[in-house]
Amino acid sequence: MKTLVTGLVIISCFVMSGAASAAFVLGATRVVYQQGDEDVTLSVRNTSSLPYVGQAWVEPYSVDPEGVNDEEPPSFVVTPSLFKLEPGDAKILRFIGIGTSLPTDRESTFWINVQEIPPEAKGKNVVQFAQRIKVKLFYRPDSIVEADPLTALSRLRVSISGDVLKVENPSPFSVSFFRASLLGSDDEAVLPDLRMALPFSSVELRVPEVGTPERFSFDYINDYGGRRAGPDLEVR
């Protein structure tokens, strides 16, 4: 009996996930598609000693990486969507917008999925492990191209009611958090579950006690997948 077990790897920052034992390594941890672009590209390289088949597709963003919204029509196609990579070989994937209606006043976020399909193992009672790698694709409309995404950082509003932290994002850009914490006069509480604030929306999560929180400290992920320090914000 041969069993294929699929694992999920979410790559959100500049650190590539070699520890996850994935055969495929992607050339970027996020992709930005400007309105009017003919396409954007992403490289995939096979770092294993075996030939692998790969499959790629784009789906709407879900806070739960396992969640899929099949009801929304696709906004991007990938070519090639199915490919084979010999050991050490690389392939360029092209992502092409197909003209579906997307908001014109804000970024839209999608998941790029790259699924490994290993060669068939020989022998009985073999368990094979394959990774699916997910990175984000951001669609940026013309109306906000000239705006500075960094302005979104200082416009974040942070408040606490009881044990619930609320981060409001009144900007048209998504803010992806790498690290976040609440700072009191003498202590700090790390917020490991704060991931991303979507445009014109808010995110809430329960927080540990930290005396009287005074500031919200965070690092964010920029367009190139790099980690940068954001401005400390007052907690209201």
mmCIF file of C-alpha atoms in Angstrom:
data_model
loop_
_atom_site.group_PDB
_atom_site.id
_atom_site.type_symbol
_atom_site.label_atom_id
_atom_site.label_comp_id
_atom_site.label_asym_id
_atom_site.label_seq_id
_atom_site.Cartn_x
_atom_site.Cartn_y
_atom_site.Cartn_z
ATOM 1 C CA MET A 1 0.000 0.000 0.000
ATOM 2 C CA LYS A 2 1.295 3.426 -0.941
ATOM 3 C CA THR A 3 0.082 6.452 1.012
ATOM 4 C CA LEU A 4 0.644 10.096 0.065
ATOM 5 C CA VAL A 5 0.564 12.545 2.956
ATOM 6 C CA THR A 6 0.292 16.228 2.074
ATOM 7 C CA GLY A 7 1.709 18.891 4.381
ATOM 8 C CA LEU A 8 1.140 22.638 4.286
ATOM 9 C CA VAL A 9 3.927 25.216 4.360
ATOM 10 C CA ILE A 10 3.012 28.887 4.715
ATOM 11 C CA ILE A 11 5.912 31.123 3.698
ATOM 12 C CA SER A 12 5.324 34.651 4.896
ATOM 13 C CA CYS A 13 8.718 36.256 5.293
ATOM 14 C CA PHE A 14 12.220 36.327 3.882
ATOM 15 C CA VAL A 15 13.239 33.111 5.676
ATOM 16 C CA MET A 16 12.831 30.266 3.196
ATOM 17 C CA SER A 17 11.436 27.086 4.669
ATOM 18 C CA GLY A 18 14.276 24.623 4.287
ATOM 19 C CA ALA A 19 13.492 23.099 7.656
ATOM 20 C CA ALA A 20 10.152 21.900 6.326
ATOM 21 C CA SER A 21 11.973 19.438 3.980
ATOM 22 C CA ALA A 22 10.101 20.684 0.939
ATOM 23 C CA ALA A 23 11.503 19.622 -2.423
ATOM 24 C CA PHE A 24 10.419 22.916 -4.008
ATOM 25 C CA VAL A 25 11.856 26.311 -3.127
ATOM 26 C CA LEU A 26 10.110 29.446 -4.384
ATOM 27 C CA GLY A 27 11.958 32.535 -5.578
ATOM 28 C CA ALA A 28 9.822 34.946 -3.522
ATOM 29 C CA THR A 29 7.603 34.879 -0.469
ATOM 30 C CA ARG A 30 4.932 37.171 -1.917
ATOM 31 C CA VAL A 31 3.915 38.587 -5.286
ATOM 32 C CA VAL A 32 2.450 42.036 -6.056
ATOM 33 C CA TYR A 33 0.312 42.334 -9.197
ATOM 34 C CA GLN A 34 -0.257 45.937 -10.281
ATOM 35 C CA GLN A 35 -3.431 46.619 -12.247
ATOM 36 C CA GLY A 36 -2.491 46.717 -15.921
ATOM 37 C CA ASP A 37 0.413 44.282 -15.596
ATOM 38 C CA GLU A 38 0.463 41.714 -18.366
ATOM 39 C CA ASP A 39 1.602 39.136 -15.834
ATOM 40 C CA VAL A 40 3.821 38.574 -12.800
ATOM 41 C CA THR A 41 6.212 35.687 -12.327
ATOM 42 C CA LEU A 42 7.422 33.366 -9.593
ATOM 43 C CA SER A 43 10.249 30.846 -9.891
ATOM 44 C CA VAL A 44 10.069 27.298 -8.523
ATOM 45 C CA ARG A 45 13.216 25.180 -8.085
ATOM 46 C CA ASN A 46 13.471 21.472 -7.287
ATOM 47 C CA THR A 47 16.131 21.067 -4.598
ATOM 48 C CA SER A 48 15.653 17.323 -4.149
ATOM 49 C CA SER A 49 17.540 14.446 -5.772
ATOM 50 C CA LEU A 50 14.346 13.125 -7.392
ATOM 51 C CA PRO A 51 12.163 14.384 -10.242
ATOM 52 C CA TYR A 52 8.915 15.978 -9.056
ATOM 53 C CA VAL A 53 5.709 17.050 -10.739
ATOM 54 C CA GLY A 54 4.231 20.335 -9.538
ATOM 55 C CA GLN A 55 0.790 21.877 -9.684
ATOM 56 C CA ALA A 56 0.052 25.581 -9.146
ATOM 57 C CA TRP A 57 -3.158 27.556 -8.722
ATOM 58 C CA VAL A 58 -4.524 30.749 -7.158
ATOM 59 C CA GLU A 59 -7.452 30.942 -4.752
ATOM 60 C CA PRO A 60 -9.107 33.740 -2.731
ATOM 61 C CA TYR A 61 -7.438 34.587 0.560
ATOM 62 C CA SER A 62 -8.797 32.940 3.680
ATOM 63 C CA VAL A 63 -7.620 33.575 7.232
ATOM 64 C CA ASP A 64 -7.633 29.806 7.599
ATOM 65 C CA PRO A 65 -4.969 28.600 5.119
ATOM 66 C CA GLU A 66 -6.860 25.325 4.761
ATOM 67 C CA GLY A 67 -10.056 27.161 3.854
ATOM 68 C CA VAL A 68 -11.042 27.407 0.198
ATOM 69 C CA ASN A 69 -13.807 29.553 -1.284
ATOM 70 C CA ASP A 70 -14.891 27.672 -4.392
ATOM 71 C CA GLU A 71 -17.876 29.946 -4.985
ATOM 72 C CA GLU A 72 -15.821 32.934 -6.129
ATOM 73 C CA PRO A 73 -14.788 32.914 -9.804
ATOM 74 C CA PRO A 74 -11.022 32.731 -10.399
ATOM 75 C CA SER A 75 -9.244 36.062 -10.851
ATOM 76 C CA PHE A 76 -5.885 34.678 -12.023
ATOM 77 C CA VAL A 77 -4.678 31.782 -14.109
ATOM 78 C CA VAL A 78 -1.256 30.163 -13.810
ATOM 79 C CA THR A 79 0.828 28.950 -16.703
ATOM 80 C CA PRO A 80 2.055 26.306 -16.615
ATOM 81 C CA SER A 81 -0.379 25.020 -14.026
ATOM 82 C CA LEU A 82 1.118 21.521 -14.212
ATOM 83 C CA PHE A 83 4.849 20.978 -14.711
ATOM 84 C CA LYS A 84 7.727 18.570 -14.111
ATOM 85 C CA LEU A 85 11.067 19.467 -12.580
ATOM 86 C CA GLU A 86 14.153 17.285 -12.724
ATOM 87 C CA PRO A 87 16.596 17.517 -9.780
ATOM 88 C CA GLY A 88 18.112 21.007 -9.672
ATOM 89 C CA ASP A 89 15.846 22.372 -12.414
ATOM 90 C CA ALA A 90 13.722 25.520 -12.122
ATOM 91 C CA LYS A 91 10.534 26.731 -13.755
ATOM 92 C CA ILE A 92 9.043 30.212 -14.109
ATOM 93 C CA LEU A 93 5.333 30.405 -13.289
ATOM 94 C CA ARG A 94 3.339 33.218 -14.896
ATOM 95 C CA PHE A 95 0.262 34.630 -13.173
ATOM 96 C CA ILE A 96 -2.187 36.363 -15.490
ATOM 97 C CA GLY A 97 -5.251 38.385 -14.484
ATOM 98 C CA ILE A 98 -8.366 37.306 -16.365
ATOM 99 C CA GLY A 99 -10.469 40.439 -16.019
ATOM 100 C CA THR A 100 -12.756 39.547 -13.146
ATOM 101 C CA SER A 101 -14.132 42.482 -11.190
ATOM 102 C CA LEU A 102 -11.982 43.323 -8.173
ATOM 103 C CA PRO A 103 -12.263 46.304 -5.799
ATOM 104 C CA THR A 104 -10.680 49.456 -7.216
ATOM 105 C CA ASP A 105 -10.200 51.267 -3.896
ATOM 106 C CA ARG A 106 -8.056 48.715 -2.056
ATOM 107 C CA GLU A 107 -5.702 45.774 -2.343
ATOM 108 C CA SER A 108 -7.136 42.299 -2.833
ATOM 109 C CA THR A 109 -5.319 39.287 -1.395
ATOM 110 C CA PHE A 110 -5.032 35.754 -2.780
ATOM 111 C CA TRP A 111 -3.196 32.539 -1.973
ATOM 112 C CA ILE A 112 -0.734 31.099 -4.479
ATOM 113 C CA ASN A 113 -0.569 27.322 -4.024
ATOM 114 C CA VAL A 114 2.327 25.202 -5.287
ATOM 115 C CA GLN A 115 1.762 21.497 -4.691
ATOM 116 C CA GLU A 116 4.568 18.942 -4.882
ATOM 117 C CA ILE A 117 3.738 15.564 -6.446
ATOM 118 C CA PRO A 118 6.576 13.097 -5.751
ATOM 119 C CA PRO A 119 7.493 10.185 -8.018
ATOM 120 C CA GLU A 120 5.746 6.930 -7.247
ATOM 121 C CA ALA A 121 7.633 5.020 -4.577
ATOM 122 C CA LYS A 122 8.535 1.410 -5.159
ATOM 123 C CA GLY A 123 7.737 -1.278 -2.650
ATOM 124 C CA LYS A 124 4.943 -2.032 -0.251
ATOM 125 C CA ASN A 125 3.709 -0.078 2.744
ATOM 126 C CA VAL A 126 5.388 3.132 1.617
ATOM 127 C CA VAL A 127 4.320 6.503 3.009
ATOM 128 C CA GLN A 128 5.281 9.491 0.872
ATOM 129 C CA PHE A 129 5.238 13.062 2.159
ATOM 130 C CA ALA A 130 4.550 16.000 -0.158
ATOM 131 C CA GLN A 131 4.381 19.683 0.694
ATOM 132 C CA ARG A 132 1.975 22.303 -0.518
ATOM 133 C CA ILE A 133 3.567 25.752 -0.333
ATOM 134 C CA LYS A 134 1.336 28.818 0.039
ATOM 135 C CA VAL A 135 2.424 32.422 -0.492
ATOM 136 C CA LYS A 136 0.349 35.570 -0.873
ATOM 137 C CA LEU A 137 -0.481 37.421 -4.066
ATOM 138 C CA PHE A 138 -1.581 41.052 -3.688
ATOM 139 C CA TYR A 139 -3.588 42.741 -6.442
ATOM 140 C CA ARG A 140 -2.985 46.505 -6.329
ATOM 141 C CA PRO A 141 -5.395 48.700 -8.373
ATOM 142 C CA ASP A 142 -4.321 51.843 -10.216
ATOM 143 C CA SER A 143 -6.133 54.115 -7.769
ATOM 144 C CA ILE A 144 -3.633 53.340 -4.993
ATOM 145 C CA VAL A 145 -0.453 52.741 -7.005
ATOM 146 C CA GLU A 146 0.858 56.241 -6.288
ATOM 147 C CA ALA A 147 0.107 55.982 -2.570
ATOM 148 C CA ASP A 148 2.815 54.920 -0.139
ATOM 149 C CA PRO A 149 2.072 51.567 1.542
ATOM 150 C CA LEU A 150 4.150 52.697 4.522
ATOM 151 C CA THR A 151 1.477 55.268 5.420
ATOM 152 C CA ALA A 152 -0.759 52.350 6.381
ATOM 153 C CA LEU A 153 1.547 51.549 9.287
ATOM 154 C CA SER A 154 1.181 54.859 11.104
ATOM 155 C CA ARG A 155 -2.572 54.935 10.453
ATOM 156 C CA LEU A 156 -3.252 51.710 12.347
ATOM 157 C CA ARG A 157 -5.442 52.253 15.409
ATOM 158 C CA VAL A 158 -4.976 49.982 18.412
ATOM 159 C CA SER A 159 -7.398 49.670 21.318
ATOM 160 C CA ILE A 160 -8.125 47.235 24.149
ATOM 161 C CA SER A 161 -11.470 46.440 25.730
ATOM 162 C CA GLY A 162 -11.231 43.909 28.540
ATOM 163 C CA ASP A 163 -9.014 41.122 27.228
ATOM 164 C CA VAL A 164 -9.694 41.841 23.546
ATOM 165 C CA LEU A 165 -7.200 43.710 21.387
ATOM 166 C CA LYS A 166 -8.541 45.442 18.277
ATOM 167 C CA VAL A 167 -6.302 46.620 15.437
ATOM 168 C CA GLU A 168 -8.094 48.804 12.878
ATOM 169 C CA ASN A 169 -6.636 49.379 9.422
ATOM 170 C CA PRO A 170 -8.283 52.413 7.742
ATOM 171 C CA SER A 171 -5.923 52.284 4.744
ATOM 172 C CA PRO A 172 -6.296 50.614 1.309
ATOM 173 C CA PHE A 173 -3.224 48.418 1.952
ATOM 174 C CA SER A 174 -2.923 45.115 3.767
ATOM 175 C CA VAL A 175 -0.548 45.055 6.727
ATOM 176 C CA SER A 176 1.198 41.720 7.338
ATOM 177 C CA PHE A 177 2.626 41.332 10.830
ATOM 178 C CA PHE A 178 5.770 39.318 11.461
ATOM 179 C CA ARG A 179 5.883 40.076 15.187
ATOM 180 C CA ALA A 180 3.645 42.072 17.509
ATOM 181 C CA SER A 181 3.586 42.769 21.227
ATOM 182 C CA LEU A 182 2.010 44.995 23.851
ATOM 183 C CA LEU A 183 4.373 47.055 25.951
ATOM 184 C CA GLY A 184 3.592 48.158 29.488
ATOM 185 C CA SER A 185 5.714 50.232 31.802
ATOM 186 C CA ASP A 186 7.607 47.166 33.032
ATOM 187 C CA ASP A 187 6.586 44.202 30.901
ATOM 188 C CA GLU A 188 5.791 42.936 27.425
ATOM 189 C CA ALA A 189 3.171 40.518 26.092
ATOM 190 C CA VAL A 190 3.875 38.846 22.750
ATOM 191 C CA LEU A 191 0.922 38.418 20.364
ATOM 192 C CA PRO A 192 1.761 35.298 18.315
ATOM 193 C CA ASP A 193 -1.629 35.006 16.584
ATOM 194 C CA LEU A 194 -1.721 38.456 14.966
ATOM 195 C CA ARG A 195 -1.087 37.836 11.259
ATOM 196 C CA MET A 196 -2.615 40.382 8.861
ATOM 197 C CA ALA A 197 -4.939 43.393 8.902
ATOM 198 C CA LEU A 198 -6.890 43.649 5.645
ATOM 199 C CA PRO A 199 -7.745 47.048 4.084
ATOM 200 C CA PHE A 200 -10.592 49.018 5.667
ATOM 201 C CA SER A 201 -11.138 46.321 8.267
ATOM 202 C CA SER A 202 -10.112 45.319 11.750
ATOM 203 C CA VAL A 203 -8.736 42.236 13.453
ATOM 204 C CA GLU A 204 -9.417 41.189 17.027
ATOM 205 C CA LEU A 205 -7.774 38.678 19.349
ATOM 206 C CA ARG A 206 -7.660 37.881 23.025
ATOM 207 C CA VAL A 207 -4.555 39.099 24.788
ATOM 208 C CA PRO A 208 -2.707 38.120 27.961
ATOM 209 C CA GLU A 209 -2.605 40.475 30.905
ATOM 210 C CA VAL A 210 0.184 43.011 30.676
ATOM 211 C CA GLY A 211 -0.450 45.556 33.412
ATOM 212 C CA THR A 212 -1.561 48.740 31.682
ATOM 213 C CA PRO A 213 -0.570 48.468 27.994
ATOM 214 C CA GLU A 214 0.856 51.714 26.708
ATOM 215 C CA ARG A 215 2.265 50.885 23.272
ATOM 216 C CA PHE A 216 1.795 48.432 20.433
ATOM 217 C CA SER A 217 5.138 47.325 18.969
ATOM 218 C CA PHE A 218 5.377 45.370 15.727
ATOM 219 C CA ASP A 219 7.494 44.257 12.793
ATOM 220 C CA TYR A 220 5.845 43.980 9.397
ATOM 221 C CA ILE A 221 6.604 42.248 6.087
ATOM 222 C CA ASN A 222 7.227 44.521 3.111
ATOM 223 C CA ASP A 223 6.538 43.976 -0.607
ATOM 224 C CA TYR A 224 9.813 42.084 -0.996
ATOM 225 C CA GLY A 225 9.223 39.683 1.890
ATOM 226 C CA GLY A 226 11.640 41.482 4.198
ATOM 227 C CA ARG A 227 11.088 42.066 7.891
ATOM 228 C CA ARG A 228 11.005 45.715 8.973
ATOM 229 C CA ALA A 229 10.272 47.474 12.251
ATOM 230 C CA GLY A 230 7.037 49.442 12.331
ATOM 231 C CA PRO A 231 6.393 52.548 14.418
ATOM 232 C CA ASP A 232 5.327 52.018 18.021
ATOM 233 C CA LEU A 233 1.656 52.969 18.319
ATOM 234 C CA GLU A 234 -0.304 54.276 21.276
ATOM 235 C CA VAL A 235 -2.828 51.851 22.778
ATOM 236 C CA ARG A 236 -6.177 53.504 23.403
#
